[in-house]
């Protein structure tokens, strides 16, 4: 019989840290021994520069067991009061089809995958995104749509910037905005315009072309529900060499004439009501559509149709040279993510319901709104808007407070306009009983019935939209939207696509700087709780106590982890966090009388989105050299500081750097910038190597963004969602983003960077759970094991691949760069060949050719166990052996396992005439046969895809030769 254990020891064995960390204590000891050190602390001291190590523990509560953390968080969630919200303004309650919620939103096969840079093992997501693009182009009647943007407001800001790039023979810097635009959209556009040199002018839609403008943003239907015909305004704009941007609603476009048929140049909006929960504002997928001639200027990502090495149809991300990390300060925007998971859900919603089902949903919403309008008008209540789809604005005629009191008693939220009017937006979840209830709230005593009014409307043929704006064109005629309407068919379709994608459910994804760690099930569960998922972002403060408690507690946690004095949760991507941080710096400097400070220094080792974010803020980017060891060249830095003089605004630095090392002179670097009057922006892409062992504010940063989708366990969602809150020192706190719809929540009323006050709030519980379950000791251990795993990999791979950069004692940080350039020079085998060959071994490639061309950046994270690390190392060593055989001439340079990779099932059944064995192609190591992952297509032809750009769903027979 074993010795009895204490209760404390027994409870410790149940702590989440035991499940979050991959290597067992015994494995950790063996791995440390292989590195010649005796403990995680000793290894950390060897890696971290002197003087940076934290004294003591973080001021965070001790670790909480999974069940206790869930129970506590559920108690917080129940403090929210989920009313029926008819607020609208771009956000509407919706029914998430259960087959989509269970098999996509809550399925790690979908939410743990990475951005589809490696298309051969991402064909499922790519097809889902192509469906989304096709639905958007059909409903908007535009020629081209991207794979989604962050939210409607930022999509409008991107449209403004794109319009200026694309407009011809127009020197104006004035951007007109319809005064019936969504208020949050207007504020985000104003924020963006201020640093791009644009003047924003507002007024009635009809006045758009009354003065020289380069473009105009029109809302259709308007925020108050009114439907005005934008076609004459669009024609006037075109006559003045100005472009027309139309913000709209996909559900309304099922019944309204689409903007593309009116000549619009850009059409955008939010796809949230296509089966994506409200979630207190996000994450949701914005849509963005434009004309073919602007295809090379469209922001974000495009999914295009190409072909593979066998000539079969294959999908890929098109025009990737537009990516911001490649073009840097010359990028069109700093967008580094789409809202892929949510775009997938919206696209699947269209697939599941099909054109007829969607049409019924839209018609039902519109009919219920018409019934409500008829009843109100019969009672003598004045409707401000004469035409509508789903939104009414009423003049309460002195009864406003009485109506609001009755609404509160029924747990109903109405839109409260600043001009004294009230608004009601109906949605997919609205029932005839809800309309009866609204009659009671808005009219008090009445004798109206929904059934009777419905009968009268039918008999009289009453219409509530302008007849000339009723949609006559078809939509969603492609077979994919007319094939999967039973749950069985839809389930099988979703599973077929899932099986085409490699995710963390299959293997480690060793992408450097992307931190593909465990997204624990306990962390993900609260996202689906209705107390979090069904909350409108503009619900009154009295109903959002649970969310506010969550935000306050997460704020406290993040301040303790980073050392900063204030946090903004609003940025809903890492790049948007960069933008918000630079915005705070520029606003602070302007308030200090230093508006002339417009030079941003960026080391070569910084994260790829930094230059693009800086140029969007009107900053001049100056690159600082790095030395042979990957550190910032201090002499070059000082020369750049001296040259900038009083124009120095800030330094953007990534720590540890993207070279995989901790800068030895980081405090000196920060001090030099401060001495010169500048601010230090620290990119938080690699914060996973700081948590619990050092802090950005202690190092010297004034502001940093925190990638919650990297360091704090929010999943990457196949390319989004992301979250990029920023932390700032006290002097910058007053310059954090505000929001026009959330002043009662403690935010100031302007300079918003996102459509919702707290960004993608519904995924914040994931990071709350992560921190709460790990506690201070667990967070430190997670960082230290990330360092251990990276150095263990580097040590094992070093005899086979050169490690490009290392720091103190020859150690790397949480990631390392493998230099593949000598192999290419010697044998002709490229980094692309190695990336594709890794698929045959069941692995996603590391980050390829960033930050240094011709290299792999590998980050194992703390969640991968030793067996998985060893499998990856064994695969890389085996590939190195294959490269030697190519170099020795054993296999031809143009016909070997690397250049022919990846190998598919179609290759398996061919008449094998290749110079290498069939077994080597498919099962190069013994353990692969246990769980073989088959790439869906052979190597995709990127060049062909860009030369023959096609971004719509191909016909079904295009896939007829697909054996998978």
Short mmCIF file of C-alpha atoms in Angstrom, two decimals, residues 518-677:
data_model
loop_
_atom_site.label_atom_id
_atom_site.label_comp_id
_atom_site.label_asym_id
_atom_site.label_seq_id
_atom_site.Cartn_x
_atom_site.Cartn_y
_atom_site.Cartn_z
CA UNK A 518 -3.74 24.24 -26.05
CA UNK A 519 -7.20 25.81 -26.24
CA UNK A 520 -8.65 23.88 -23.33
CA UNK A 521 -12.24 22.66 -23.49
CA UNK A 522 -12.98 24.19 -20.08
CA UNK A 523 -11.83 27.55 -21.43
CA UNK A 524 -14.06 27.26 -24.48
CA UNK A 525 -17.30 26.16 -22.80
CA UNK A 526 -18.40 29.59 -21.51
CA UNK A 527 -18.40 31.07 -25.02
CA UNK A 528 -21.67 29.24 -25.73
CA UNK A 529 -23.41 30.17 -22.49
CA UNK A 530 -26.48 32.30 -23.39
CA UNK A 531 -25.63 34.76 -20.60
CA UNK A 532 -22.55 35.70 -22.61
CA UNK A 533 -23.59 34.83 -26.18
CA UNK A 534 -26.98 36.56 -26.38
CA UNK A 535 -26.02 39.96 -24.94
CA UNK A 536 -26.38 43.01 -27.21
CA UNK A 537 -23.22 45.19 -27.16
CA UNK A 538 -25.27 48.34 -26.46
CA UNK A 539 -27.43 46.84 -23.70
CA UNK A 540 -27.84 49.17 -20.69
CA UNK A 541 -25.20 48.99 -17.99
CA UNK A 542 -27.76 47.69 -15.49
CA UNK A 543 -28.06 44.47 -17.52
CA UNK A 544 -24.35 43.78 -18.03
CA UNK A 545 -23.04 43.36 -14.49
CA UNK A 546 -21.67 39.91 -15.31
CA UNK A 547 -19.72 41.17 -18.30
CA UNK A 548 -18.45 44.15 -16.34
CA UNK A 549 -17.27 41.86 -13.54
CA UNK A 550 -15.52 39.64 -16.09
CA UNK A 551 -13.88 42.67 -17.71
CA UNK A 552 -12.79 44.13 -14.37
CA UNK A 553 -11.28 40.85 -13.19
CA UNK A 554 -9.51 40.21 -16.49
CA UNK A 555 -8.27 43.82 -16.42
CA UNK A 556 -6.79 43.23 -12.97
CA UNK A 557 -5.14 40.01 -14.11
CA UNK A 558 -3.61 41.56 -17.22
CA UNK A 559 -2.33 44.60 -15.32
CA UNK A 560 -0.62 42.29 -12.83
CA UNK A 561 0.92 40.24 -15.64
CA UNK A 562 2.17 43.22 -17.66
CA UNK A 563 2.85 45.86 -14.98
CA UNK A 564 0.79 48.44 -16.86
CA UNK A 565 -1.58 50.91 -15.22
CA UNK A 566 -4.53 50.62 -17.59
CA UNK A 567 -5.91 48.18 -20.17
CA UNK A 568 -8.24 48.63 -23.14
CA UNK A 569 -10.11 45.52 -24.29
CA UNK A 570 -11.45 47.17 -27.44
CA UNK A 571 -8.96 46.14 -30.18
CA UNK A 572 -10.19 42.91 -31.75
CA UNK A 573 -6.97 41.81 -33.40
CA UNK A 574 -3.26 42.05 -32.68
CA UNK A 575 -2.67 44.51 -35.52
CA UNK A 576 -5.59 46.60 -34.32
CA UNK A 577 -3.92 46.61 -30.90
CA UNK A 578 -0.81 48.02 -32.56
CA UNK A 579 -2.95 50.70 -34.18
CA UNK A 580 -4.67 51.56 -30.88
CA UNK A 581 -1.35 51.74 -29.05
CA UNK A 582 0.16 54.09 -31.61
CA UNK A 583 -3.04 56.13 -31.52
CA UNK A 584 -2.63 56.59 -27.76
CA UNK A 585 0.99 57.69 -28.27
CA UNK A 586 0.13 60.19 -30.99
CA UNK A 587 -2.81 61.66 -29.07
CA UNK A 588 -0.65 61.99 -25.94
CA UNK A 589 2.14 63.68 -27.84
CA UNK A 590 -0.27 66.08 -29.50
CA UNK A 591 -1.68 67.00 -26.08
CA UNK A 592 1.87 67.72 -24.92
CA UNK A 593 2.45 70.07 -27.86
CA UNK A 594 4.58 67.48 -29.68
CA UNK A 595 2.39 66.83 -32.70
CA UNK A 596 5.45 67.16 -34.93
CA UNK A 597 6.77 63.83 -33.62
CA UNK A 598 6.10 61.60 -36.62
CA UNK A 599 9.10 59.24 -36.91
CA UNK A 600 8.69 55.62 -35.86
CA UNK A 601 11.81 53.45 -35.47
CA UNK A 602 11.31 49.76 -36.16
CA UNK A 603 14.12 47.18 -35.87
CA UNK A 604 14.50 44.54 -38.55
CA UNK A 605 13.66 41.99 -35.84
CA UNK A 606 10.21 43.47 -35.14
CA UNK A 607 6.89 41.79 -35.88
CA UNK A 608 5.74 42.05 -39.48
CA UNK A 609 2.59 44.11 -38.96
CA UNK A 610 4.42 46.95 -37.18
CA UNK A 611 5.43 49.01 -40.25
CA UNK A 612 1.95 48.83 -41.75
CA UNK A 613 0.36 49.96 -38.48
CA UNK A 614 2.81 52.85 -38.22
CA UNK A 615 2.13 54.13 -41.73
CA UNK A 616 -1.62 53.98 -41.06
CA UNK A 617 -1.03 56.36 -38.16
CA UNK A 618 0.75 58.84 -40.40
CA UNK A 619 4.18 57.91 -39.06
CA UNK A 620 7.35 57.79 -41.13
CA UNK A 621 8.92 54.34 -40.72
CA UNK A 622 12.69 54.20 -40.23
CA UNK A 623 14.20 50.71 -40.06
CA UNK A 624 16.91 49.99 -37.48
CA UNK A 625 19.54 47.39 -38.34
CA UNK A 626 20.23 44.25 -36.33
CA UNK A 627 23.67 42.76 -35.71
CA UNK A 628 25.01 39.31 -36.54
CA UNK A 629 23.47 37.86 -33.37
CA UNK A 630 19.99 39.17 -34.19
CA UNK A 631 20.08 41.99 -31.63
CA UNK A 632 19.30 45.64 -32.34
CA UNK A 633 22.43 47.39 -33.59
CA UNK A 634 22.85 50.01 -30.85
CA UNK A 635 25.09 52.25 -32.92
CA UNK A 636 22.57 52.30 -35.76
CA UNK A 637 19.76 52.90 -33.27
CA UNK A 638 21.52 55.91 -31.81
CA UNK A 639 22.21 57.29 -35.28
CA UNK A 640 18.52 56.97 -36.14
CA UNK A 641 17.51 58.63 -32.88
CA UNK A 642 19.88 61.50 -33.51
CA UNK A 643 18.68 61.93 -37.08
CA UNK A 644 15.02 62.02 -35.99
CA UNK A 645 15.64 64.61 -33.30
CA UNK A 646 12.44 66.34 -32.17
CA UNK A 647 10.46 64.34 -34.72
CA UNK A 648 11.03 61.04 -32.91
CA UNK A 649 7.64 59.66 -31.92
CA UNK A 650 8.30 56.10 -30.87
CA UNK A 651 10.12 52.82 -31.20
CA UNK A 652 8.19 49.65 -32.03
CA UNK A 653 10.08 46.65 -30.72
CA UNK A 654 9.13 43.00 -30.28
CA UNK A 655 10.35 41.25 -27.14
CA UNK A 656 11.70 38.63 -27.31
CA UNK A 657 12.38 39.55 -30.92
CA UNK A 658 11.12 37.61 -33.90
CA UNK A 659 14.71 36.39 -34.20
CA UNK A 660 13.96 34.20 -31.20
CA UNK A 661 16.26 35.95 -28.73
CA UNK A 662 15.90 38.28 -25.76
CA UNK A 663 17.61 41.58 -26.54
CA UNK A 664 20.47 41.96 -24.07
CA UNK A 665 20.28 45.73 -24.15
CA UNK A 666 16.50 46.13 -24.02
CA UNK A 667 16.47 48.48 -21.02
CA UNK A 668 19.22 50.59 -22.56
CA UNK A 669 17.23 50.72 -25.80
CA UNK A 670 14.09 51.91 -23.98
CA UNK A 671 16.10 54.47 -21.99
CA UNK A 672 17.61 55.95 -25.16
CA UNK A 673 14.17 56.42 -26.68
CA UNK A 674 12.82 58.05 -23.51
CA UNK A 675 15.85 60.35 -23.24
CA UNK A 676 15.11 61.53 -26.77
CA UNK A 677 11.49 62.28 -25.85
#
